[in-house]
Every structure is written in C-alpha cells, then in structure tokens.
XYZ file of C-alpha atoms in Angstrom:
71
model
C 100.822 54.533 74.454
C 102.656 51.454 73.700
C 100.618 48.143 73.606
C 102.601 45.276 75.360
C 101.687 41.508 75.015
C 102.061 38.989 77.589
C 101.289 35.272 77.788
C 100.080 34.351 81.364
C 98.380 31.008 83.016
C 95.153 31.242 85.045
C 93.555 27.838 86.430
C 95.840 26.128 83.781
C 94.654 28.124 80.781
C 97.486 30.459 78.938
C 96.069 33.533 77.646
C 97.733 36.200 75.680
C 96.935 39.688 77.500
C 97.314 42.918 75.552
C 97.477 45.865 77.560
C 99.219 49.601 78.070
C 100.603 48.296 81.276
C 103.732 47.088 82.074
C 104.413 43.149 81.177
C 105.233 42.867 84.769
C 102.104 44.491 86.119
C 99.939 42.417 83.920
C 101.938 39.322 85.088
C 101.468 40.536 88.681
C 97.812 40.762 88.256
C 97.331 37.499 86.666
C 99.483 35.936 89.325
C 97.063 37.446 92.083
C 93.947 36.215 89.887
C 95.634 32.586 89.922
C 96.160 32.674 93.791
C 92.717 33.645 94.193
C 91.442 30.733 91.694
C 93.674 28.156 93.569
C 92.546 29.297 96.854
C 88.773 29.123 96.202
C 89.412 25.985 94.048
C 90.552 24.261 97.321
C 87.881 25.368 99.419
C 85.060 24.279 97.429
C 86.242 21.292 95.699
C 84.332 19.918 92.721
C 82.918 23.242 91.280
C 83.548 23.598 87.395
C 86.006 26.403 86.245
C 82.812 28.830 85.473
C 81.598 28.598 89.049
C 85.360 29.228 90.429
C 85.920 32.352 88.395
C 82.341 33.844 89.574
C 83.081 33.240 93.307
C 86.657 34.599 92.473
C 85.438 37.619 90.778
C 83.199 38.165 93.762
C 86.003 37.901 96.391
C 88.031 40.387 94.547
C 85.073 42.631 93.875
C 84.497 42.707 98.015
C 88.244 43.478 98.439
C 87.988 46.058 95.886
C 84.937 47.797 97.797
C 86.694 47.391 101.129
C 89.398 49.495 100.191
C 87.338 52.022 98.268
C 85.163 52.186 101.451
C 88.222 52.871 103.475
C 89.615 55.483 101.068
C-alpha cells in the first residue's frame, strides 16, 4: 500500500498527516473535524483547545455509535 502525506489545518494548527487513504479523503476528514471544532468553539465560547477537542471527540463518537446502532 502506498502511503500519502497530506497537510491539513484544524483549529488554526497545521498537521502533516500520513496515511494509506487517498489525500482527498484525508482532507475530507480534516475538513469535517475542523467544522465540528468551529461549531463547538462558537457554542461554548471561552474553552481552551483541549476542552474543545474533547467535546468534539465525544460528539463524533456519539455520531458513530448512533450510525452503528442503525446498521
């Protein structure tokens, strides 16, 4: 399998992501996470980045479990 390197930005931070998935897919994931981060950040105001990341992780985990239950 070929490994791809993609530069993405989440919460204003740039990350170099290396993975087997297509670069477009990796960017799509990063865009989704960044949208969730911005959404949570707007709703809770003065949280620090770690708090935002934890809340976003919980929200995404909830989405995953809800979809898994349906399947």
